[in-house]
Amino acid sequence: MVADDPGPTGDKRYRRGTRRSCTPAETWARLRPLLPVFGITRVANLTGLDRIGIPVFQACRPNARSLSVYQGKGLDADAARVSAVMEAIETHCAEAIHAPLVFASAEAIRFSHPLVDVERLPLTDPAGFDPYRPIMWIEGEELLAGGPRWLPFEMVHANYALPEPPQSGVLTATTNGLASGNTRDEALLHALLEVIERDAETLWKLGPQGWGSETAIDPAGIDDPHCRALIARFAAARIDLAIWDITSDTGVPAFLAMIDDPSGETGAPEIGAGAHLAPEVALARALTEAAQARLTYIAGAREDIAAEDYAPEIVAERHRRARAIMAGLAPRRRFADVAGREADSLAEDVAAALAALAAVGIAEVVAVELTAAPFAVPVMRVVVPGLEAALEGPDDGYVPGARAAALLADGPR
């Protein structure tokens, strides 16, 4: 298939390392006049700050109520530019939600409002959710059985400015499951794949195969041309690369890539993850995200990268850990053995992702549309009770959910 082949059928007009309903250039032409509306003051090309050459862009939104810079990546400059801008737009929409809210305890409204199963939502406080404490609630749409579901507002908004809404801090409040797209289905699919990816990555890290050879993939056996081109860029830049298949029991292909500069010349070891119904797209996302993470660290503009993360001893320790993992790898898994589940259209892919979640016991998938009218840039927030939150490190407040607890009961790492 040639680079920009629109595919056999359906609405996937752009298939170069991703699946979109139009080209990045077309998306950029539509978004560019809207940048001031969303508070985006600058879109910068960061690619040249690193020697790898995988395109990475940055969108700046100084008056944000969360991060003020947003990174995007892609196989070319157009894709990376749009990726950064779309991330800034979706976060803007999640910061400024104009929808009815209810302030009440779960016990006070559970008979009048259909509530999501709050006991299955990810926690940052081991004490758990208190059904007698009032919180803010927002209405969403349940996508498996249909009908409305009210869920904690904390799981939907991205306004992290102080003061926070009452009773904040118990549930995991991140941008996991927040996505935009050229169409509603495109945004919804992106959101679903993100929560599936984070769940898969957490389970893989906690499981017995995390960081090991059993799930490692030999880059030499990857035949997708776009992924091969990305891998070649790392090799040409003398950046070591390791890839793992982290696909969970959902069966949705997911990969994690780790990169490290063995010379320690610049940057620090980074990882990237990606999930998609097409394995080659999932892997391309992991590879480009690893490059994006490294460039984000080099650029130094993100508020969530602490100054101490640049301390020589901290960077040296990160290199030591990465070298120890990579040195012992003997990949045993083949990329060709990762089964794809992609359909012809974005709507069918949404249905396939929902079916994959239902097959592993997920009973609710709740979506909240956050599109900012009248600008028609679809933005969706997806919350899936029962999936694991992202496990970033020992101090990120992660509390194992039921899926992780079952895995750990069989023997923690």
Short mmCIF file of C-alpha atoms in Angstrom, two decimals:
data_model
loop_
_atom_site.label_atom_id
_atom_site.label_comp_id
_atom_site.label_asym_id
_atom_site.label_seq_id
_atom_site.Cartn_x
_atom_site.Cartn_y
_atom_site.Cartn_z
CA MET A 1 0.00 0.00 0.00
CA VAL A 2 1.39 3.41 -0.92
CA ALA A 3 1.86 6.09 1.73
CA ASP A 4 -1.38 7.98 1.26
CA ASP A 5 -3.63 5.19 -0.03
CA PRO A 6 -7.11 5.91 1.37
CA GLY A 7 -7.65 2.23 2.12
CA PRO A 8 -10.25 -0.22 0.86
CA THR A 9 -13.41 1.46 2.11
CA GLY A 10 -14.73 3.68 4.86
CA ASP A 11 -13.66 7.07 6.14
CA LYS A 12 -9.95 6.46 6.74
CA ARG A 13 -8.68 8.79 4.05
CA TYR A 14 -5.23 9.23 5.61
CA ARG A 15 -3.29 6.09 6.57
CA ARG A 16 0.35 7.15 6.81
CA GLY A 17 1.35 5.82 10.22
CA THR A 18 -2.10 6.56 11.60
CA ARG A 19 -5.78 6.47 10.61
CA ARG A 20 -7.52 9.80 10.01
CA SER A 21 -10.52 11.02 8.07
CA CYS A 22 -8.45 13.69 6.31
CA THR A 23 -4.83 14.63 5.83
CA PRO A 24 -2.89 16.59 8.47
CA ALA A 25 -2.53 19.47 5.99
CA GLU A 26 -6.32 19.64 5.62
CA THR A 27 -6.75 19.56 9.39
CA TRP A 28 -4.16 22.33 9.85
CA ALA A 29 -5.90 24.54 7.29
CA ARG A 30 -9.11 24.20 9.28
CA LEU A 31 -7.50 24.69 12.72
CA ARG A 32 -5.09 27.52 11.99
CA PRO A 33 -7.72 30.34 12.05
CA LEU A 34 -9.01 28.97 15.37
CA LEU A 35 -5.72 29.11 17.28
CA PRO A 36 -6.49 32.45 19.04
CA VAL A 37 -9.94 31.16 20.03
CA PHE A 38 -8.31 28.33 21.96
CA GLY A 39 -5.59 30.56 23.43
CA ILE A 40 -2.78 29.05 21.36
CA THR A 41 -0.16 31.75 20.85
CA ARG A 42 2.68 29.79 19.27
CA VAL A 43 3.28 26.54 17.40
CA ALA A 44 6.97 25.63 17.32
CA ASN A 45 9.03 22.99 15.54
CA LEU A 46 11.28 21.32 18.13
CA THR A 47 12.68 18.64 15.83
CA GLY A 48 16.07 20.29 15.34
CA LEU A 49 16.82 20.35 19.06
CA ASP A 50 17.64 16.64 18.83
CA ARG A 51 19.63 14.61 16.34
CA ILE A 52 17.05 11.86 15.79
CA GLY A 53 14.99 13.81 13.27
CA ILE A 54 11.55 12.39 14.07
CA PRO A 55 9.22 15.42 13.82
CA VAL A 56 8.08 16.89 17.15
CA PHE A 57 6.14 20.15 17.52
CA GLN A 58 5.01 22.20 20.50
CA ALA A 59 1.87 24.30 20.94
CA CYS A 60 1.89 27.05 23.59
CA ARG A 61 -1.22 28.13 25.50
CA PRO A 62 0.01 30.53 28.22
CA ASN A 63 -3.31 31.03 30.01
CA ALA A 64 -3.96 27.31 30.45
CA ARG A 65 -5.33 25.94 33.68
CA SER A 66 -3.15 22.85 33.42
CA LEU A 67 0.04 22.64 31.34
CA SER A 68 0.86 25.57 29.10
CA VAL A 69 2.84 23.62 26.49
CA TYR A 70 1.70 20.60 24.50
CA GLN A 71 3.80 18.31 22.36
CA GLY A 72 2.85 16.47 19.18
CA LYS A 73 4.63 13.92 17.04
CA GLY A 74 4.22 12.28 13.65
CA LEU A 75 5.93 10.84 10.61
CA ASP A 76 6.18 14.29 9.05
CA ALA A 77 5.98 17.93 10.09
CA ASP A 78 2.30 18.33 9.16
CA ALA A 79 1.27 15.39 11.34
CA ALA A 80 3.40 16.54 14.30
CA ARG A 81 2.10 20.12 14.08
CA VAL A 82 -1.53 19.00 14.07
CA SER A 83 -0.86 16.52 16.89
CA ALA A 84 0.44 19.29 19.16
CA VAL A 85 -2.39 21.68 18.33
CA MET A 86 -5.10 19.06 18.80
CA GLU A 87 -3.70 18.18 22.22
CA ALA A 88 -3.82 21.85 23.22
CA ILE A 89 -7.38 22.19 21.93
CA GLU A 90 -8.71 19.12 23.71
CA THR A 91 -7.22 20.26 27.00
CA HIS A 92 -8.73 23.73 26.55
CA CYS A 93 -12.14 22.13 26.08
CA ALA A 94 -11.68 20.03 29.23
CA GLU A 95 -10.70 23.12 31.23
CA ALA A 96 -13.74 25.16 30.23
CA ILE A 97 -16.71 22.78 30.40
CA HIS A 98 -20.13 24.34 29.96
CA ALA A 99 -22.49 21.61 31.12
CA PRO A 100 -24.92 21.14 34.02
CA LEU A 101 -23.27 19.86 37.20
CA VAL A 102 -24.74 18.43 40.38
CA PHE A 103 -23.10 18.85 43.80
CA ALA A 104 -24.22 15.99 46.03
CA SER A 105 -23.10 12.76 47.63
CA ALA A 106 -23.55 9.51 45.77
CA GLU A 107 -26.01 8.39 48.42
CA ALA A 108 -28.10 11.51 47.99
CA ILE A 109 -28.61 11.12 44.22
CA ARG A 110 -28.22 7.44 43.44
CA PHE A 111 -31.98 6.89 43.19
CA SER A 112 -32.60 9.92 40.97
CA HIS A 113 -29.49 9.85 38.78
CA PRO A 114 -28.00 6.73 37.13
CA LEU A 115 -24.47 6.74 38.55
CA VAL A 116 -21.36 5.12 37.20
CA ASP A 117 -19.93 2.32 39.35
CA VAL A 118 -17.66 4.55 41.43
CA GLU A 119 -16.18 1.56 43.26
CA ARG A 120 -14.40 0.59 40.03
CA LEU A 121 -12.91 4.01 39.29
CA PRO A 122 -9.13 4.45 39.73
CA LEU A 123 -8.02 5.90 43.04
CA THR A 124 -5.13 7.97 44.36
CA ASP A 125 -6.28 7.54 47.98
CA PRO A 126 -6.25 3.96 49.35
CA ALA A 127 -9.04 4.92 51.76
CA GLY A 128 -11.36 4.85 48.77
CA PHE A 129 -14.40 6.80 47.66
CA ASP A 130 -16.80 8.01 50.35
CA PRO A 131 -20.41 7.80 49.07
CA TYR A 132 -21.56 10.19 51.83
CA ARG A 133 -19.28 13.08 50.89
CA PRO A 134 -20.68 15.54 48.32
CA ILE A 135 -18.79 15.97 45.06
CA MET A 136 -19.46 17.47 41.64
CA TRP A 137 -21.13 15.16 39.08
CA ILE A 138 -21.50 15.46 35.29
CA GLU A 139 -23.64 13.47 32.89
CA GLY A 140 -22.16 11.19 30.24
CA GLU A 141 -23.35 8.55 27.80
CA GLU A 142 -22.85 4.86 28.54
CA LEU A 143 -21.69 3.26 25.29
CA LEU A 144 -22.18 -0.46 25.97
CA ALA A 145 -25.77 -0.71 27.20
CA GLY A 146 -26.78 2.83 26.32
CA GLY A 147 -28.39 5.51 28.42
CA PRO A 148 -27.09 8.30 30.65
CA ARG A 149 -24.50 7.88 33.41
CA TRP A 150 -23.46 10.51 35.91
CA LEU A 151 -19.82 10.38 36.87
CA PRO A 152 -17.51 12.41 39.11
CA PHE A 153 -16.62 15.72 37.47
CA GLU A 154 -13.06 15.23 38.72
CA MET A 155 -12.66 12.41 36.17
CA VAL A 156 -13.73 14.65 33.28
CA HIS A 157 -12.38 18.20 33.65
CA ALA A 158 -8.75 19.27 33.25
CA ASN A 159 -8.90 22.53 35.20
CA TYR A 160 -6.08 21.94 37.68
CA ALA A 161 -5.84 25.54 38.87
CA LEU A 162 -6.34 26.17 42.58
CA PRO A 163 -8.65 26.08 44.40
CA GLU A 164 -9.87 22.66 43.29
CA PRO A 165 -13.56 21.65 43.42
CA PRO A 166 -14.78 20.29 46.77
CA GLN A 167 -13.62 16.80 47.80
CA SER A 168 -10.99 16.58 45.04
CA GLY A 169 -8.01 14.26 45.33
CA VAL A 170 -9.53 10.83 45.92
CA LEU A 171 -9.97 9.74 42.30
CA THR A 172 -7.25 9.67 39.64
CA ALA A 173 -7.61 12.98 37.81
CA THR A 174 -5.48 13.03 34.65
CA THR A 175 -6.05 13.60 30.95
CA ASN A 176 -6.15 9.83 30.27
CA GLY A 177 -9.07 9.26 27.90
CA LEU A 178 -9.22 12.85 26.65
CA ALA A 179 -8.95 13.09 22.87
CA SER A 180 -9.86 15.18 19.85
CA GLY A 181 -10.30 14.35 16.20
CA ASN A 182 -11.57 15.45 12.84
CA THR A 183 -14.83 13.60 13.54
CA ARG A 184 -16.61 12.37 16.63
CA ASP A 185 -15.72 8.75 15.85
CA GLU A 186 -12.08 9.67 15.34
CA ALA A 187 -11.95 11.44 18.71
CA LEU A 188 -13.86 8.67 20.46
CA LEU A 189 -11.60 5.96 19.06
CA HIS A 190 -8.49 7.87 20.10
CA ALA A 191 -9.87 8.24 23.64
CA LEU A 192 -10.77 4.55 23.89
CA LEU A 193 -7.36 3.45 22.66
CA GLU A 194 -5.63 5.70 25.16
CA VAL A 195 -7.38 4.20 28.19
CA ILE A 196 -6.73 0.71 26.81
CA GLU A 197 -3.05 1.59 26.31
CA ARG A 198 -2.59 2.93 29.87
CA ASP A 199 -4.30 -0.12 31.36
CA ALA A 200 -2.13 -2.45 29.29
CA GLU A 201 1.09 -0.63 30.19
CA THR A 202 0.31 -0.72 33.92
CA LEU A 203 -0.54 -4.42 33.89
CA TRP A 204 2.60 -5.20 31.89
CA LYS A 205 4.82 -3.25 34.29
CA LEU A 206 3.31 -5.02 37.29
CA GLY A 207 3.31 -8.48 35.73
CA PRO A 208 6.07 -11.07 35.53
CA GLN A 209 6.96 -10.21 31.92
CA GLY A 210 7.51 -6.49 32.44
CA TRP A 211 10.82 -5.26 30.95
CA GLY A 212 11.83 -8.86 30.14
CA SER A 213 12.82 -10.82 27.04
CA GLU A 214 9.59 -12.83 26.82
CA THR A 215 7.63 -9.85 25.48
CA ALA A 216 10.55 -8.07 23.80
CA ILE A 217 10.43 -7.71 20.01
CA ASP A 218 13.44 -7.77 17.70
CA PRO A 219 13.30 -4.54 15.65
CA ALA A 220 14.99 -6.36 12.76
CA GLY A 221 11.85 -8.44 12.25
CA ILE A 222 9.50 -5.48 11.82
CA ASP A 223 8.45 -5.13 8.20
CA ASP A 224 6.05 -2.17 8.23
CA PRO A 225 7.75 0.53 6.10
CA HIS A 226 6.77 3.46 8.31
CA CYS A 227 7.99 1.73 11.47
CA ARG A 228 11.15 0.64 9.67
CA ALA A 229 11.83 4.28 8.75
CA LEU A 230 11.40 5.36 12.37
CA ILE A 231 13.69 2.60 13.62
CA ALA A 232 16.30 3.64 11.04
CA ARG A 233 16.28 7.19 12.42
CA PHE A 234 17.13 5.93 15.91
CA ALA A 235 19.93 3.78 14.48
CA ALA A 236 21.37 6.62 12.42
CA ALA A 237 21.38 8.85 15.51
CA ARG A 238 23.16 6.12 17.52
CA ILE A 239 20.21 5.83 19.91
CA ASP A 240 19.62 2.38 21.37
CA LEU A 241 16.07 1.05 21.09
CA ALA A 242 14.11 -1.69 22.83
CA ILE A 243 10.51 -2.65 22.00
CA TRP A 244 8.02 -4.72 23.97
CA ASP A 245 4.62 -6.12 23.11
CA ILE A 246 2.45 -5.02 26.05
CA THR A 247 -0.89 -6.13 24.59
CA SER A 248 -3.27 -6.99 27.43
CA ASP A 249 -6.12 -9.49 27.62
CA THR A 250 -8.25 -7.06 25.58
CA GLY A 251 -6.31 -8.18 22.51
CA VAL A 252 -5.91 -4.57 21.29
CA PRO A 253 -2.31 -4.34 20.02
CA ALA A 254 -0.11 -2.22 22.28
CA PHE A 255 3.63 -1.61 22.37
CA LEU A 256 6.18 0.14 24.56
CA ALA A 257 9.45 1.54 23.23
CA MET A 258 12.48 2.58 25.28
CA ILE A 259 15.28 4.69 23.85
CA ASP A 260 18.64 5.60 25.36
CA ASP A 261 21.73 7.43 24.21
CA PRO A 262 24.60 5.10 25.24
CA SER A 263 27.06 7.98 25.09
CA GLY A 264 25.00 10.01 27.57
CA GLU A 265 25.65 13.02 25.34
CA THR A 266 22.25 14.62 25.75
CA GLY A 267 18.76 13.94 27.04
CA ALA A 268 17.79 11.01 29.20
CA PRO A 269 16.31 7.55 28.60
CA GLU A 270 12.62 7.79 27.66
CA ILE A 271 9.73 5.52 26.87
CA GLY A 272 6.74 5.79 24.57
CA ALA A 273 3.63 3.62 24.36
CA GLY A 274 0.90 3.21 21.80
CA ALA A 275 -2.22 1.15 21.22
CA HIS A 276 -4.29 0.72 18.07
CA LEU A 277 -6.34 -1.95 16.37
CA ALA A 278 -3.70 -1.96 13.63
CA PRO A 279 -0.39 -3.22 15.11
CA GLU A 280 1.73 -1.06 12.80
CA VAL A 281 -0.08 2.08 13.94
CA ALA A 282 0.28 1.10 17.61
CA LEU A 283 4.01 0.59 17.15
CA ALA A 284 4.46 3.84 15.21
CA ARG A 285 2.77 5.67 18.07
CA ALA A 286 5.10 4.09 20.63
CA LEU A 287 8.20 4.92 18.60
CA THR A 288 7.23 8.52 17.88
CA GLU A 289 6.12 9.07 21.48
CA ALA A 290 9.53 7.92 22.75
CA ALA A 291 11.20 10.47 20.46
CA GLN A 292 8.70 13.11 21.59
CA ALA A 293 9.40 12.38 25.27
CA ARG A 294 13.14 12.78 24.72
CA LEU A 295 12.69 16.08 22.89
CA THR A 296 10.27 17.32 25.53
CA TYR A 297 12.94 16.69 28.15
CA ILE A 298 15.60 18.42 26.02
CA ALA A 299 13.39 21.47 25.38
CA GLY A 300 12.69 21.83 29.10
CA ALA A 301 9.48 23.83 28.75
CA ARG A 302 7.02 21.45 30.42
CA GLU A 303 5.93 22.49 33.89
CA ASP A 304 5.60 18.87 35.01
CA ILE A 305 9.32 18.16 34.54
CA ALA A 306 10.93 19.11 37.85
CA ALA A 307 14.28 20.88 38.00
CA GLU A 308 15.77 17.97 39.93
CA ASP A 309 15.06 15.68 36.96
CA TYR A 310 17.99 17.41 35.22
CA ALA A 311 20.43 16.81 38.08
CA PRO A 312 23.48 14.86 36.79
CA GLU A 313 23.12 12.14 39.40
CA ILE A 314 19.43 11.62 38.56
CA VAL A 315 20.14 11.43 34.83
CA ALA A 316 23.04 9.05 35.44
CA GLU A 317 20.82 6.74 37.47
CA ARG A 318 18.20 6.72 34.72
CA HIS A 319 20.89 5.78 32.20
CA ARG A 320 22.14 3.02 34.49
CA ARG A 321 18.67 1.50 34.80
CA ALA A 322 18.01 1.70 31.08
CA ARG A 323 21.38 0.11 30.26
CA ALA A 324 20.70 -2.72 32.71
CA ILE A 325 17.34 -3.47 31.08
CA MET A 326 18.63 -3.30 27.51
CA ALA A 327 21.83 -5.23 28.14
CA GLY A 328 20.01 -8.37 29.22
CA LEU A 329 17.37 -8.45 26.49
CA ALA A 330 17.06 -11.43 24.15
CA PRO A 331 13.81 -10.73 22.25
CA ARG A 332 11.53 -13.75 21.95
CA ARG A 333 8.42 -12.28 20.36
CA ARG A 334 7.77 -11.50 16.71
CA PHE A 335 5.97 -8.39 15.55
CA ALA A 336 4.22 -10.46 12.87
CA ASP A 337 2.54 -12.56 15.56
CA VAL A 338 0.64 -9.59 17.03
CA ALA A 339 -2.85 -9.91 15.59
CA GLY A 340 -4.64 -6.85 14.27
CA ARG A 341 -8.32 -6.10 14.82
CA GLU A 342 -8.81 -3.16 12.49
CA ALA A 343 -12.03 -2.72 10.50
CA ASP A 344 -12.75 -0.62 7.42
CA SER A 345 -14.27 2.43 9.11
CA LEU A 346 -13.68 4.47 12.23
CA ALA A 347 -17.16 3.64 13.53
CA GLU A 348 -16.44 -0.07 13.14
CA ASP A 349 -13.15 0.40 14.97
CA VAL A 350 -15.01 2.09 17.84
CA ALA A 351 -17.35 -0.91 17.98
CA ALA A 352 -14.36 -3.29 17.96
CA ALA A 353 -12.69 -1.43 20.84
CA LEU A 354 -15.92 -1.51 22.85
CA ALA A 355 -16.32 -5.23 22.16
CA ALA A 356 -12.74 -5.86 23.31
CA LEU A 357 -13.47 -4.11 26.60
CA ALA A 358 -16.74 -5.96 27.14
CA ALA A 359 -14.97 -9.29 26.52
CA VAL A 360 -12.74 -8.76 29.58
CA GLY A 361 -15.57 -7.92 31.95
CA ILE A 362 -15.88 -4.16 31.49
CA ALA A 363 -19.51 -3.29 32.13
CA GLU A 364 -19.48 0.47 31.52
CA VAL A 365 -17.76 2.80 29.09
CA VAL A 366 -18.86 6.39 29.68
CA ALA A 367 -18.24 9.15 27.16
CA VAL A 368 -18.67 12.89 27.68
CA GLU A 369 -18.61 15.15 24.62
CA LEU A 370 -16.63 18.32 25.31
CA THR A 371 -16.70 19.86 21.84
CA ALA A 372 -16.59 23.65 22.09
CA ALA A 373 -19.47 24.98 20.01
CA PRO A 374 -19.57 26.43 17.43
CA PHE A 375 -16.02 25.53 16.39
CA ALA A 376 -16.70 21.90 15.44
CA VAL A 377 -13.46 20.34 16.68
CA PRO A 378 -14.79 17.13 18.22
CA VAL A 379 -13.44 16.46 21.72
CA MET A 380 -14.36 13.39 23.76
CA ARG A 381 -13.58 12.28 27.29
CA VAL A 382 -13.89 8.56 28.01
CA VAL A 383 -13.99 7.03 31.50
CA VAL A 384 -13.92 3.25 31.85
CA PRO A 385 -14.59 1.90 35.36
CA GLY A 386 -12.49 -1.22 35.87
CA LEU A 387 -9.47 -0.27 33.77
CA GLU A 388 -6.20 0.53 35.49
CA ALA A 389 -4.80 4.06 35.69
CA ALA A 390 -1.31 4.86 34.43
CA LEU A 391 1.52 3.70 36.68
CA GLU A 392 4.19 6.37 36.29
CA GLY A 393 6.34 5.74 39.35
CA PRO A 394 6.43 5.04 43.09
CA ASP A 395 5.24 8.53 44.05
CA ASP A 396 2.40 9.07 41.57
CA GLY A 397 -0.38 8.03 43.96
CA TYR A 398 -1.34 4.95 41.98
CA VAL A 399 -3.65 2.54 43.82
CA PRO A 400 -4.06 -0.90 42.19
CA GLY A 401 -7.55 -1.60 40.87
CA ALA A 402 -9.21 -4.99 40.59
CA ARG A 403 -7.31 -6.02 37.45
CA ALA A 404 -3.94 -5.15 38.95
CA ALA A 405 -4.86 -6.68 42.32
CA ALA A 406 -5.69 -9.97 40.64
CA LEU A 407 -2.36 -9.91 38.82
CA LEU A 408 -0.41 -9.10 41.98
CA ALA A 409 -2.19 -11.85 43.90
CA ASP A 410 -0.53 -14.32 41.54
CA GLY A 411 2.88 -13.02 42.55
CA PRO A 412 4.10 -9.39 42.49
CA ARG A 413 7.28 -8.41 40.77
#
